[in-house]
Coordinates of C-alpha atoms in Angstrom, one line a residue:
X1 CA 103.2 -118.0 9.9
X2 CA 101.5 -119.5 13.0
X3 CA 102.0 -122.9 13.9
X4 CA 100.0 -125.7 15.6
X5 CA 102.0 -128.4 17.4
X6 CA 101.2 -131.9 16.8
X7 CA 101.5 -133.9 20.0
X8 CA 101.3 -137.4 20.8
X9 CA 100.3 -139.2 24.0
X10 CA 104.0 -139.4 24.8
X11 CA 104.3 -135.6 25.1
X12 CA 106.9 -135.4 22.2
X13 CA 106.3 -132.9 19.4
X14 CA 106.6 -135.0 16.3
X15 CA 106.0 -132.1 13.6
X16 CA 105.1 -128.5 13.5
X17 CA 102.1 -127.9 11.1
X18 CA 101.5 -124.4 9.5
X19 CA 97.8 -123.5 10.9
X20 CA 96.7 -122.1 7.7
X21 CA 97.2 -125.7 5.8
X22 CA 94.3 -127.1 8.0
X23 CA 92.2 -123.9 7.4
X24 CA 92.0 -124.3 3.4
X25 CA 89.3 -126.4 2.6
X26 CA 89.7 -128.9 -0.4
X27 CA 87.6 -128.4 -3.6
X28 CA 85.2 -131.1 -2.5
X29 CA 84.9 -129.3 1.1
X30 CA 84.4 -126.1 -0.5
X31 CA 81.4 -127.4 -2.3
X32 CA 79.9 -128.8 0.9
X33 CA 80.5 -125.6 2.7
X34 CA 79.0 -123.4 0.1
X35 CA 75.8 -121.8 1.7
X36 CA 73.9 -121.8 -1.6
X37 CA 74.3 -125.6 -2.0
X38 CA 72.4 -128.3 -0.4
X39 CA 74.7 -130.9 0.8
X40 CA 74.8 -134.3 2.7
X41 CA 78.2 -135.0 4.4
X42 CA 79.0 -138.7 4.9
X43 CA 82.3 -140.1 5.5
X44 CA 84.4 -142.5 7.7
X45 CA 85.5 -141.5 11.3
X46 CA 88.5 -139.0 11.3
X47 CA 88.0 -137.6 7.9
X48 CA 87.0 -134.3 8.8
X49 CA 83.3 -134.2 8.9
X50 CA 83.1 -132.1 11.8
X51 CA 85.5 -129.5 10.1
X52 CA 83.4 -129.4 7.2
X53 CA 80.1 -129.1 9.1
X54 CA 81.8 -126.3 11.3
X55 CA 83.0 -124.5 8.2
X56 CA 79.5 -124.7 6.6
X57 CA 77.8 -123.3 9.8
X58 CA 80.3 -120.4 9.8
X59 CA 79.7 -119.7 6.0
X60 CA 76.1 -119.9 6.5
X61 CA 76.4 -117.2 9.3
X62 CA 78.8 -115.2 7.4
X63 CA 76.2 -115.2 4.3
X64 CA 73.6 -113.7 6.7
X65 CA 71.8 -116.7 8.4
X66 CA 70.7 -116.0 11.9
X67 CA 72.4 -118.5 14.4
X68 CA 68.9 -119.4 15.7
X69 CA 67.7 -120.7 12.3
X70 CA 70.5 -123.3 11.9
X71 CA 70.1 -126.8 12.9
X72 CA 73.1 -129.1 13.3
X73 CA 72.4 -132.7 14.0
X74 CA 74.9 -135.3 14.8
X75 CA 74.9 -139.0 16.1
X76 CA 76.6 -138.5 19.3
X77 CA 76.6 -135.9 22.3
X78 CA 80.4 -135.7 22.0
X79 CA 80.3 -134.8 18.2
X80 CA 77.5 -132.2 19.1
X81 CA 79.8 -130.8 21.9
X82 CA 82.7 -130.9 19.7
X83 CA 81.1 -128.8 16.9
X84 CA 79.7 -126.2 19.3
X85 CA 83.2 -125.8 20.9
X86 CA 84.9 -125.5 17.4
X87 CA 82.3 -122.7 16.4
X88 CA 82.8 -120.9 19.6
X89 CA 86.4 -121.0 19.5
X90 CA 86.6 -119.8 15.7
X91 CA 83.9 -116.9 16.2
X92 CA 86.0 -116.0 19.3
X93 CA 89.2 -116.0 17.5
X94 CA 87.7 -113.7 14.9
X95 CA 86.8 -111.0 17.5
X96 CA 90.6 -110.7 18.5
X97 CA 92.3 -111.1 15.2
X98 CA 94.2 -108.4 13.4
X99 CA 92.5 -107.1 10.3
X100 CA 95.1 -108.8 8.2
X101 CA 95.0 -112.2 10.0
X102 CA 91.1 -112.0 9.8
X103 CA 91.4 -111.4 6.1
X104 CA 93.5 -114.4 5.6
X105 CA 91.0 -116.6 7.7
X106 CA 88.0 -115.5 5.8
X107 CA 89.7 -115.8 2.5
X108 CA 90.8 -119.5 3.3
X109 CA 87.3 -120.2 4.5
X110 CA 85.2 -118.8 1.7
X111 CA 87.6 -118.9 -1.1
X112 CA 86.8 -115.2 -1.8
X113 CA 88.4 -111.8 -1.1
X114 CA 86.8 -110.5 2.0
X115 CA 85.6 -106.9 2.3
X116 CA 85.0 -104.6 5.2
X117 CA 81.5 -105.7 5.6
X118 CA 82.4 -109.2 5.9
X119 CA 85.0 -108.5 8.5
X120 CA 82.4 -106.6 10.6
X121 CA 79.8 -109.4 10.2
X122 CA 82.5 -112.0 11.3
X123 CA 83.4 -109.9 14.3
X124 CA 79.9 -109.6 15.5
X125 CA 79.0 -113.2 15.0
X126 CA 80.3 -114.4 18.5
X127 CA 77.8 -111.7 20.2
X128 CA 75.0 -112.9 17.8
X129 CA 75.5 -116.5 18.8
X130 CA 75.5 -115.7 22.5
X131 CA 72.5 -113.4 22.0
X132 CA 70.6 -115.9 20.0
X133 CA 67.4 -117.4 21.7
X134 CA 68.5 -120.9 23.0
X135 CA 72.1 -120.3 21.4
X136 CA 73.3 -122.6 18.5
X137 CA 70.9 -125.4 17.8
X138 CA 73.5 -128.4 17.8
X139 CA 72.3 -131.7 19.0
X140 CA 72.0 -135.5 18.5
X141 CA 69.4 -136.9 16.1
X142 CA 67.7 -138.6 19.2
X143 CA 67.6 -135.3 21.2
X144 CA 66.0 -133.6 18.2
X145 CA 63.3 -136.4 17.7
X146 CA 62.6 -136.5 21.3
X147 CA 61.9 -132.6 21.3
X148 CA 59.6 -133.2 18.1
X149 CA 57.8 -135.9 20.0
X150 CA 57.5 -133.6 22.9
X151 CA 56.0 -130.7 20.9
X152 CA 53.7 -133.0 18.8
X153 CA 52.8 -135.9 21.0
X154 CA 49.1 -136.5 19.6
X155 CA 50.2 -136.2 16.1
X156 CA 53.0 -138.7 16.7
X157 CA 50.7 -141.2 18.6
X158 CA 52.6 -141.0 22.0
X159 CA 51.3 -140.0 25.2
X160 CA 51.7 -136.3 26.2
X161 CA 54.5 -135.8 28.8
X162 CA 56.1 -139.0 28.0
X163 CA 59.6 -139.9 29.0
X164 CA 62.3 -141.7 27.3
X165 CA 63.4 -144.9 29.1
X166 CA 66.9 -144.7 30.7
X167 CA 69.2 -147.7 30.3
X168 CA 68.3 -149.2 33.7
X169 CA 64.6 -149.0 33.1
X170 CA 65.1 -150.6 29.7
X171 CA 67.2 -153.4 31.0
X172 CA 64.5 -154.2 33.7
X173 CA 61.8 -154.2 31.2
X174 CA 63.7 -156.6 29.0
X175 CA 64.2 -159.0 31.9
X176 CA 60.6 -158.8 32.8
X177 CA 59.6 -159.5 29.1
X178 CA 61.9 -162.5 29.2
X179 CA 60.3 -164.1 32.1

């Protein structure tokens, strides 16, 4: 078995956790990552939303959805970056694993016995993501809405070439309005 160290800020290893335990989705998570299902994931911080969404994106791509056709929306830039990093990390890992280890990872993720075609698809996904126009589309809700307003300003009733106010300008305008 491969192991992951669980470290705390003090630097001491408290326990060793087998990697595969974290790789196996629960039944509820498996329903949410099923590419055939429509899912809304809402949960408290630290409950595994990013893992579920990452697994769902991976399953969508394994099912044949092109990376450029997937839109992932998050609340924070940090969450978007974390999701992109996790996806890239897993796809990169899949290109280097032995057939046996890749087989186990794909079985854990999908809950099905992977065949040769799925192995090939999994190994090619990393390059597909790199070659996708614009890369993976993982962004904040605010960035997505801003891009829509930029594409359709007249329909949205905003001036073409509008700019979103930064915090400093916003604070200045608030102070001016108070006066």
